[in-house]
Coordinates of C-alpha atoms and ligand atoms in Angstrom, one line a residue:
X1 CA -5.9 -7.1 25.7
X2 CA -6.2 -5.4 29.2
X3 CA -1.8 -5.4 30.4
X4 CA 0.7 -6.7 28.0
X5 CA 0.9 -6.3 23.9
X6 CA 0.7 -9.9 23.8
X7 CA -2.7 -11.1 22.1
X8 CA -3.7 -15.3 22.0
X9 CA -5.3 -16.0 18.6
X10 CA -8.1 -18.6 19.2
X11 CA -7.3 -20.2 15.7
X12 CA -10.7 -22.0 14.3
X13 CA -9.8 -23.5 10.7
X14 CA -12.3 -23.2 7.9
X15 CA -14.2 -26.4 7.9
X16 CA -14.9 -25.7 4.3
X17 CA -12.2 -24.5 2.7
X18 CA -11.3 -24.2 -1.0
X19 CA -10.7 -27.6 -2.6
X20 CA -6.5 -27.6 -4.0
X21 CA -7.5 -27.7 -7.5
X22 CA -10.0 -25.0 -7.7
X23 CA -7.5 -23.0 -5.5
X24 CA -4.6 -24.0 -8.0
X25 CA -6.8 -22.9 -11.0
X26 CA -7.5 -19.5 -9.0
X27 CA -3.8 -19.1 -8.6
X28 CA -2.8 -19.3 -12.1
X29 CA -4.1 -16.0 -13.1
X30 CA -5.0 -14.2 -9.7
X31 CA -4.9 -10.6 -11.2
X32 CA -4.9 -8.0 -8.3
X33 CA -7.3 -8.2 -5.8
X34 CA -10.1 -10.2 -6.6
X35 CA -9.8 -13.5 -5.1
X36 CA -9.3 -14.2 -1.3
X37 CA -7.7 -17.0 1.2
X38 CA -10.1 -18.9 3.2
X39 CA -9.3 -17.2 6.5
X40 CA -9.1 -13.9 8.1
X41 CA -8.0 -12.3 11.2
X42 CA -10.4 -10.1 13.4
X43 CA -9.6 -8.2 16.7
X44 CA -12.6 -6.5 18.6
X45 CA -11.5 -3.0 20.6
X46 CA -13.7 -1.4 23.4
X47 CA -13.1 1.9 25.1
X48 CA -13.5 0.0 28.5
X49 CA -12.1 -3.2 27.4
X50 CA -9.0 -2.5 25.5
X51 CA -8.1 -5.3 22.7
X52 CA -9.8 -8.4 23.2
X53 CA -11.3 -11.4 21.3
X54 CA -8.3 -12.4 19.4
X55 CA -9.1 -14.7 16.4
X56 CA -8.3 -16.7 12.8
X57 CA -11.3 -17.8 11.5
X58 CA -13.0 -18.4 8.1
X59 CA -13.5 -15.5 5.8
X60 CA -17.4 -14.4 6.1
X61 CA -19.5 -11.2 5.8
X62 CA -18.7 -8.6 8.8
X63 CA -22.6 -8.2 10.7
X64 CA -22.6 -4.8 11.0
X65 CA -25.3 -2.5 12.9
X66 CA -26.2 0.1 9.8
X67 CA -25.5 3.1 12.6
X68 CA -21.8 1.6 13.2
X69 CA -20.1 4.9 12.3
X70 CA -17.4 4.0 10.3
X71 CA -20.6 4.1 7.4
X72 CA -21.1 7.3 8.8
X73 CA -18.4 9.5 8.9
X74 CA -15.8 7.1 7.7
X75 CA -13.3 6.6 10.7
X76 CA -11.6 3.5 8.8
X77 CA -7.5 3.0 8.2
X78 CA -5.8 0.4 6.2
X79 CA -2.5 -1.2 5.2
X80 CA -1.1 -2.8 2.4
X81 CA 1.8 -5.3 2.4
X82 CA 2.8 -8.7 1.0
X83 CA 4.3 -12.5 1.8
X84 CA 5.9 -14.5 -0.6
X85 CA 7.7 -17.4 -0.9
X86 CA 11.1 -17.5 -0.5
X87 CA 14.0 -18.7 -3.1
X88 CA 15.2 -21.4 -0.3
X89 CA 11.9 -22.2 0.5
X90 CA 10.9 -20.5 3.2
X91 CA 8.0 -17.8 3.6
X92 CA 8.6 -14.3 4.2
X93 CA 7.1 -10.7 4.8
X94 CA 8.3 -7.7 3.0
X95 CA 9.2 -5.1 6.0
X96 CA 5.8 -5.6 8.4
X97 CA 7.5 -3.8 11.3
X98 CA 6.8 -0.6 9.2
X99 CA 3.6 -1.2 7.9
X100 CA 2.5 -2.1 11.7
X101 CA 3.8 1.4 12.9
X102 CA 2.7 3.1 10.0
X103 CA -1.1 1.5 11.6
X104 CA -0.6 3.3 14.5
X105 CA 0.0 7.0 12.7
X106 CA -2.5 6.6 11.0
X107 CA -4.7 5.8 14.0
X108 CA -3.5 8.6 16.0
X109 CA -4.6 10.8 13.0
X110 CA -7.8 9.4 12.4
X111 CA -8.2 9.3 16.7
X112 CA -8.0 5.3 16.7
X113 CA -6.9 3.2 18.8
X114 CA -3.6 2.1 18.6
X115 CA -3.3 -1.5 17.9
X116 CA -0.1 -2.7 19.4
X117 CA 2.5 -3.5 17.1
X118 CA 3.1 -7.3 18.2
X119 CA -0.2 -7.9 17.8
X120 CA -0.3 -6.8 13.7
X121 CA 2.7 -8.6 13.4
X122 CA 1.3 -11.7 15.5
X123 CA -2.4 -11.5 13.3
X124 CA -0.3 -11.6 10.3
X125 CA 1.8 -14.6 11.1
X126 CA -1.0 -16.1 12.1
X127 CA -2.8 -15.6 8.1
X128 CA -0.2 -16.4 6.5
X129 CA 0.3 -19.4 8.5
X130 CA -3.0 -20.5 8.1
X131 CA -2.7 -19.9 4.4
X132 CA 0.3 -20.5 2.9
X133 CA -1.1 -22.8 0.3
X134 CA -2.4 -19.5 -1.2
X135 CA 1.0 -17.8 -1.9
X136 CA 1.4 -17.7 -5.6
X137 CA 4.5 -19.2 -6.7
X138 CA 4.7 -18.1 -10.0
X139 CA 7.3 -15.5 -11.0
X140 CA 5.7 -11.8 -9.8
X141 CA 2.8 -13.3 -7.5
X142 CA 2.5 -12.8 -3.7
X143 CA 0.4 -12.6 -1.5
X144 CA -1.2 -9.6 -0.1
X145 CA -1.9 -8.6 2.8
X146 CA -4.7 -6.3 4.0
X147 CA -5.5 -5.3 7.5
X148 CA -7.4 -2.6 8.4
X149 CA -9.6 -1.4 11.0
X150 CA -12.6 0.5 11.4
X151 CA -15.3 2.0 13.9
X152 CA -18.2 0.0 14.4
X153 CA -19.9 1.3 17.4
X154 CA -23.6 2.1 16.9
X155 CA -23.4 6.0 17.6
X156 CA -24.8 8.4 15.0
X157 CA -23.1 11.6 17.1
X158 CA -19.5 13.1 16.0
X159 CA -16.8 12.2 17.6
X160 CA -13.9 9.3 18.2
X161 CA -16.3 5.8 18.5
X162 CA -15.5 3.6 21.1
X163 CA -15.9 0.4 20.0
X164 CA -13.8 -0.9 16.7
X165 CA -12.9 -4.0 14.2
X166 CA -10.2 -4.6 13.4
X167 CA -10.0 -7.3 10.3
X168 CA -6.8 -8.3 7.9
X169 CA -7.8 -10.2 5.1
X170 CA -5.5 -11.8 2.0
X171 CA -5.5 -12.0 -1.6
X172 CA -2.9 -13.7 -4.1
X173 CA -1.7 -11.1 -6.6
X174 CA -0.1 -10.9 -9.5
X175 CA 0.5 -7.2 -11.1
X176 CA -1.5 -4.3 -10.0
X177 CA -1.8 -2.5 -13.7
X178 CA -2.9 -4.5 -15.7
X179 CA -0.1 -4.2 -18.5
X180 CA 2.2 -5.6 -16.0
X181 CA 5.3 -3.7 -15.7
X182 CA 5.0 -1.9 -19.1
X183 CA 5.3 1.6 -18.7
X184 CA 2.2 3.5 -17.5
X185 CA 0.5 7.1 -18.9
X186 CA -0.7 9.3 -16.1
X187 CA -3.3 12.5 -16.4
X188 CA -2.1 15.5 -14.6
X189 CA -5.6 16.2 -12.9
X190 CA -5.9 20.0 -13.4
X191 CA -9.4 19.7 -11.0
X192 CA -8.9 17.3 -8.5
X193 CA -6.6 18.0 -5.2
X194 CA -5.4 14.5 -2.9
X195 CA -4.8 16.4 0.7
X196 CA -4.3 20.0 1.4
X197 CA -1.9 20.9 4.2
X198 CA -2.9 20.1 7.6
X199 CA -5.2 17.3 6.3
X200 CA -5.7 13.7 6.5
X201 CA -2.8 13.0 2.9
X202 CA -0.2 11.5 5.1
X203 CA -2.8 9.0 6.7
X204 CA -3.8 5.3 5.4
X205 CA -7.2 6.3 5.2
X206 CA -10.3 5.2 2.7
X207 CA -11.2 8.7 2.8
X208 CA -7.9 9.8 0.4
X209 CA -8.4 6.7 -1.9
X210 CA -12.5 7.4 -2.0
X211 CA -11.0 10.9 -3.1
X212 CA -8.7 10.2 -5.8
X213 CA -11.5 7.9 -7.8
X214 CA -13.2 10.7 -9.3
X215 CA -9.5 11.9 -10.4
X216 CA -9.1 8.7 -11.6
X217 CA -11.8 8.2 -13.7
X218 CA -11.1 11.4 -15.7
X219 CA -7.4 10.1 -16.1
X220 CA -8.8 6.9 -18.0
X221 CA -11.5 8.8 -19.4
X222 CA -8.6 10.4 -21.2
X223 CA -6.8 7.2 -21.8
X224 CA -4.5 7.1 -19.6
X225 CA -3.5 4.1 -16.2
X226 CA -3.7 6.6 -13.1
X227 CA -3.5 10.4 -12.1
X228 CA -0.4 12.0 -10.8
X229 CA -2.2 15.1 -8.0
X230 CA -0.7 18.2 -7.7
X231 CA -0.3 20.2 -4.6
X232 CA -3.5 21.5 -3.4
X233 CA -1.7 24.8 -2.2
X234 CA -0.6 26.2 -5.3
X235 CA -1.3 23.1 -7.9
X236 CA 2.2 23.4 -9.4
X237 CA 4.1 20.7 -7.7
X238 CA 3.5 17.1 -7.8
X239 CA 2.3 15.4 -4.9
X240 CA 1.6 11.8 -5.5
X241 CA -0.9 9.1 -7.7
X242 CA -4.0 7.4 -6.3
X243 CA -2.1 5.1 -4.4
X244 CA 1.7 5.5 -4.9
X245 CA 4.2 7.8 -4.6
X246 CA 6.4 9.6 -7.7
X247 CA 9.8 9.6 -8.2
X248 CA 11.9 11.3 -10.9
X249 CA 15.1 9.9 -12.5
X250 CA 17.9 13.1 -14.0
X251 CA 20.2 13.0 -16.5
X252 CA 23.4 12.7 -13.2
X253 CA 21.4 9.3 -12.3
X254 CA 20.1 11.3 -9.2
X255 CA 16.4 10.7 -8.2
X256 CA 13.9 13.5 -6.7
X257 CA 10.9 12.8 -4.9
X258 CA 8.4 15.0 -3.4
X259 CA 9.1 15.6 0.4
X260 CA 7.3 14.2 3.3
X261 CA 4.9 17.4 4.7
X262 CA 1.9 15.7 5.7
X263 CA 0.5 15.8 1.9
X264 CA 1.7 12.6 0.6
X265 CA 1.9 9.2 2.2
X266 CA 5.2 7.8 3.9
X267 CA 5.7 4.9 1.2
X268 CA 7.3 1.9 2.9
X269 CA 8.1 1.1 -1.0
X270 CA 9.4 5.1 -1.4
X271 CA 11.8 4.5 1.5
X272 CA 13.1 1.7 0.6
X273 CA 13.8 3.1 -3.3
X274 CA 15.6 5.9 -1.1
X275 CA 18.0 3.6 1.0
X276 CA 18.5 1.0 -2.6
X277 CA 19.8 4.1 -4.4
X278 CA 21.5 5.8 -1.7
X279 CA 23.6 2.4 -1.2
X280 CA 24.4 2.6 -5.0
X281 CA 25.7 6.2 -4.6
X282 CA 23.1 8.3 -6.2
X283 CA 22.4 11.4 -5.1
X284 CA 18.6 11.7 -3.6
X285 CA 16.5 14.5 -3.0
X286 CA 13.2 15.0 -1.4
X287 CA 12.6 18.1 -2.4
X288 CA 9.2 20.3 -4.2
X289 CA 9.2 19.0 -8.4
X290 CA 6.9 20.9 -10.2
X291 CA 4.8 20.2 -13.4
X292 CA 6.9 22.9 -14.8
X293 CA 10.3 21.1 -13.8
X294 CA 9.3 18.1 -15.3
X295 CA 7.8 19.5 -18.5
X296 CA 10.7 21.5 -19.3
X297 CA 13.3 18.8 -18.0
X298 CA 12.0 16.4 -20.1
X299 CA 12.0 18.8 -23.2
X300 CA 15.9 19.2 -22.2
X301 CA 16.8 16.2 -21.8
X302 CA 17.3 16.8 -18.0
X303 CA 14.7 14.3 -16.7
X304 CA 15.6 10.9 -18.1
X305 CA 12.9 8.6 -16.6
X306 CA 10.3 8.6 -13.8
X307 CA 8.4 5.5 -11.9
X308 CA 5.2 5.0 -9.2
X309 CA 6.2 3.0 -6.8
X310 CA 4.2 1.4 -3.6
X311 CA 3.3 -2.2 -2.4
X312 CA 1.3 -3.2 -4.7
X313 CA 2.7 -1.6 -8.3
X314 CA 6.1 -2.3 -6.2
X315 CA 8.6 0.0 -9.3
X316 CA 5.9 0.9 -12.6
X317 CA 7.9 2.9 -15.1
X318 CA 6.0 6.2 -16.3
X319 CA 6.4 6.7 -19.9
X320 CA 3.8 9.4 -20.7
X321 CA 2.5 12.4 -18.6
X322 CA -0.9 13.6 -20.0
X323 CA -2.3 17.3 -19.0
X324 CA -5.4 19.6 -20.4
X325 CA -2.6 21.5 -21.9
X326 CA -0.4 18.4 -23.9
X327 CA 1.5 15.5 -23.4
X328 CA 4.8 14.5 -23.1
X329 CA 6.9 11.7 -23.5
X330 CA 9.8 10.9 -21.1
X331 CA 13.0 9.3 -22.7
X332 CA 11.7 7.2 -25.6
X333 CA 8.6 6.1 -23.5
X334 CA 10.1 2.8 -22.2
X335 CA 11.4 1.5 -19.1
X336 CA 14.1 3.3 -18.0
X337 CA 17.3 1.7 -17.0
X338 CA 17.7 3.2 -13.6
X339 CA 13.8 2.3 -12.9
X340 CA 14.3 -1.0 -14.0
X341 CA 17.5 -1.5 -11.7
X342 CA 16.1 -0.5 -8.7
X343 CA 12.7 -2.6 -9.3
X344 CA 15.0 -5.8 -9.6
X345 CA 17.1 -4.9 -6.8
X346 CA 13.9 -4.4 -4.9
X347 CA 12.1 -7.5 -6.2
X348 CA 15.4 -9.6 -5.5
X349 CA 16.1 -8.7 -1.7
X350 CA 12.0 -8.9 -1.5
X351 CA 12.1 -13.2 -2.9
X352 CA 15.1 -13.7 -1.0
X353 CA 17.0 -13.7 -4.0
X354 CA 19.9 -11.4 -3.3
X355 CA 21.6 -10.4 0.3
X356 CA 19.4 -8.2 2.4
X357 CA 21.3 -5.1 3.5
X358 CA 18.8 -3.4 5.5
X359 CA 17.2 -6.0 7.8
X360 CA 14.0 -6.0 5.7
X361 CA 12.8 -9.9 4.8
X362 CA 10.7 -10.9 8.1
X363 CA 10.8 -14.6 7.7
X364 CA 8.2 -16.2 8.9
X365 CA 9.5 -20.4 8.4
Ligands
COI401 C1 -0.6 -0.5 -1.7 O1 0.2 -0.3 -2.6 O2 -0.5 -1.5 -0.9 C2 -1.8 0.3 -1.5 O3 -2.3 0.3 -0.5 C3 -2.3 1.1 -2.7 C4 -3.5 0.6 -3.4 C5 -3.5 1.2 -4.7 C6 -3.6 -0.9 -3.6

């Protein structure tokens, strides 16, 4: 794309595509992640070019040159967000508009191009377009939506490539843990840090997620869904899980989070729990929450419930908080009320289901 932000899509169909019943069978328990539509989006990028080579084609293997240096040195950023059918019928897109200039932040961090934004929003049309038959319509499925770019110029030397992919793929969902939306345990990880000031934490990177899985690992080596980082500074505050953010219900029905300084990622999910409860009149703070806070809140009956929240675990209550040092339980361990509100209010406005006060169903038909 040499002028304009306007891409053409040359769309080629898969000749092959997956025959209805096998997809249907596929569909019925799609888990998270695992299965794929038949088509996918790519974009090519060259410094001397701009964007160019625009297309919707059958999913395939990526040829890749081994030297192309996102293998290298890992210049690669992602997004996550989801379609879903609609309760008059229609198809829609949860909030894309911020996912697509999310892309670009976390491009200029990573020293990406920038993809323009009508052309994430135009490659994702075109996807879900092309495969709408792969939305889930059960109760809880979507489909979600992966682009992501990366640098595939041949160049062993550091510094910004000049030549990139950039790809978004699709998989139907259903929930992300795989208890659904029973309430999670998470493992304070007392040796593991996310993103240290001044680092890459705030960015959609594969670098922060290759990061946490170590983390990870030790939290389910000591039985527990995910780990919940703390600050890398002073490793007393919480910062966020492996891929979602934190937030902490009080006894007032007010809800902390921790505040956006470059550590944590801006959460298109974590926003939109902000503007929900604001609307309902809670009181919402972005502010530092510490292990200690939440230990001792939970002991006085101060902290009444906490939840993840992100794309794909959209609201997961938090029942049990793990650490080298003891456990404890929040509230009696269950869903909390005010958690379970706000996942319904989001999940509603999301399926089209109830009015949509901020602007943020994209429909697509
Ligand atoms: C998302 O919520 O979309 C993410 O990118 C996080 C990942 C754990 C799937």
């Amino acid at each position: 794309m040499s002028g304009g932000d306007k891409l053409d899509f040359e769309i080629r169909p898969n000749p092959a595509p997956v025959a209805a019943a096998e997809r249907a069978a596929l569909l019925a328990n799609p888990g998270f992640g695992r299965i794929f539509t038949d088509h996918m989006v790519t974009i090519r990028y060259a410094e001397e070019k701009g964007w160019y080579d625009a297309r919707v084609e059958a999913r395939a293997a990526i040829p890749m040159d081994p030297a192309a240096a996102v293998l290298h040195y890992a210049q690669e950023i992602f997004e996550g967000l989801k379609a879903y059918h609609a309760a008059d019928g229609g198809v829609t897109m949860f909030r894309p508009e911020a996912n697509a200039a999310r892309f670009v932040a976390s491009a200029n961090r990573m020293a990406m191009p920038a993809l323009p934004e009508q052309a994430f929003l135009d490659s994702l049309r075109h996807l879900v377009e092309i495969d709408r038959e792969w939305i889930p319509t059960a109760d809880g499925g979507s489909l979600y939506l992966r682009p992501f770019m990366f640098a595939s110029e041949a160049f062993l030397g550091v510094r910004p490539a000049k030549e990139f992919l950039y790809v978004v793929i699709a998989s139907p969902v259903g929930a992300y843990f795989t208890g659904g939306v029973q309430p999670v345990t998470v493992w304070i990880s007392p040796n593991y840090t996310r993103a240290a000031p001044g680092g890459t934490g705030a960015a959609k990177c594969g670098g922060n997620y290759a990061n946490s899985l170590v983390a990870k690992a030790e939290a389910v080596a000591h039985g527990c869904d995910d780990v919940v980082f703390l600050d890398a500074a002073e490793r007393r505050t919480i910062d966020e899980m492996s891929g979602m953010n934190v937030f902490i219900v009080l006894d007032d029905g007010s809800l902390v989070t921790p505040p956006l300084t470059g550590t944590i990622l801006a959460g298109i999910t974590r926003e939109s729990v902000l503007m929900l409860a604001g609307r309902d009149g809670r009181t919402v703070t972005e502010r530092p929450f510490s292990l200690d806070e939440w230990r001792d809140g939970v002991a006085s009956g101060r902290v009444r419930e906490a939840f993840a929240c992100g794309t794909a675990a959209v609201i997961t209550p938090i029942g049990r908080v793990r650490t080298p040092d003891g456990d404890f339980t929040i509230g009696d361990g269950g869903p909390g009320e005010v958690t379970m509100g706000l996942r319904q209010q989001l999940i509603d406005i999301q399926r089209g289901r109830a009015e949509d006060p901020f602007g943020w169903v994209h429909r697509l038909r």
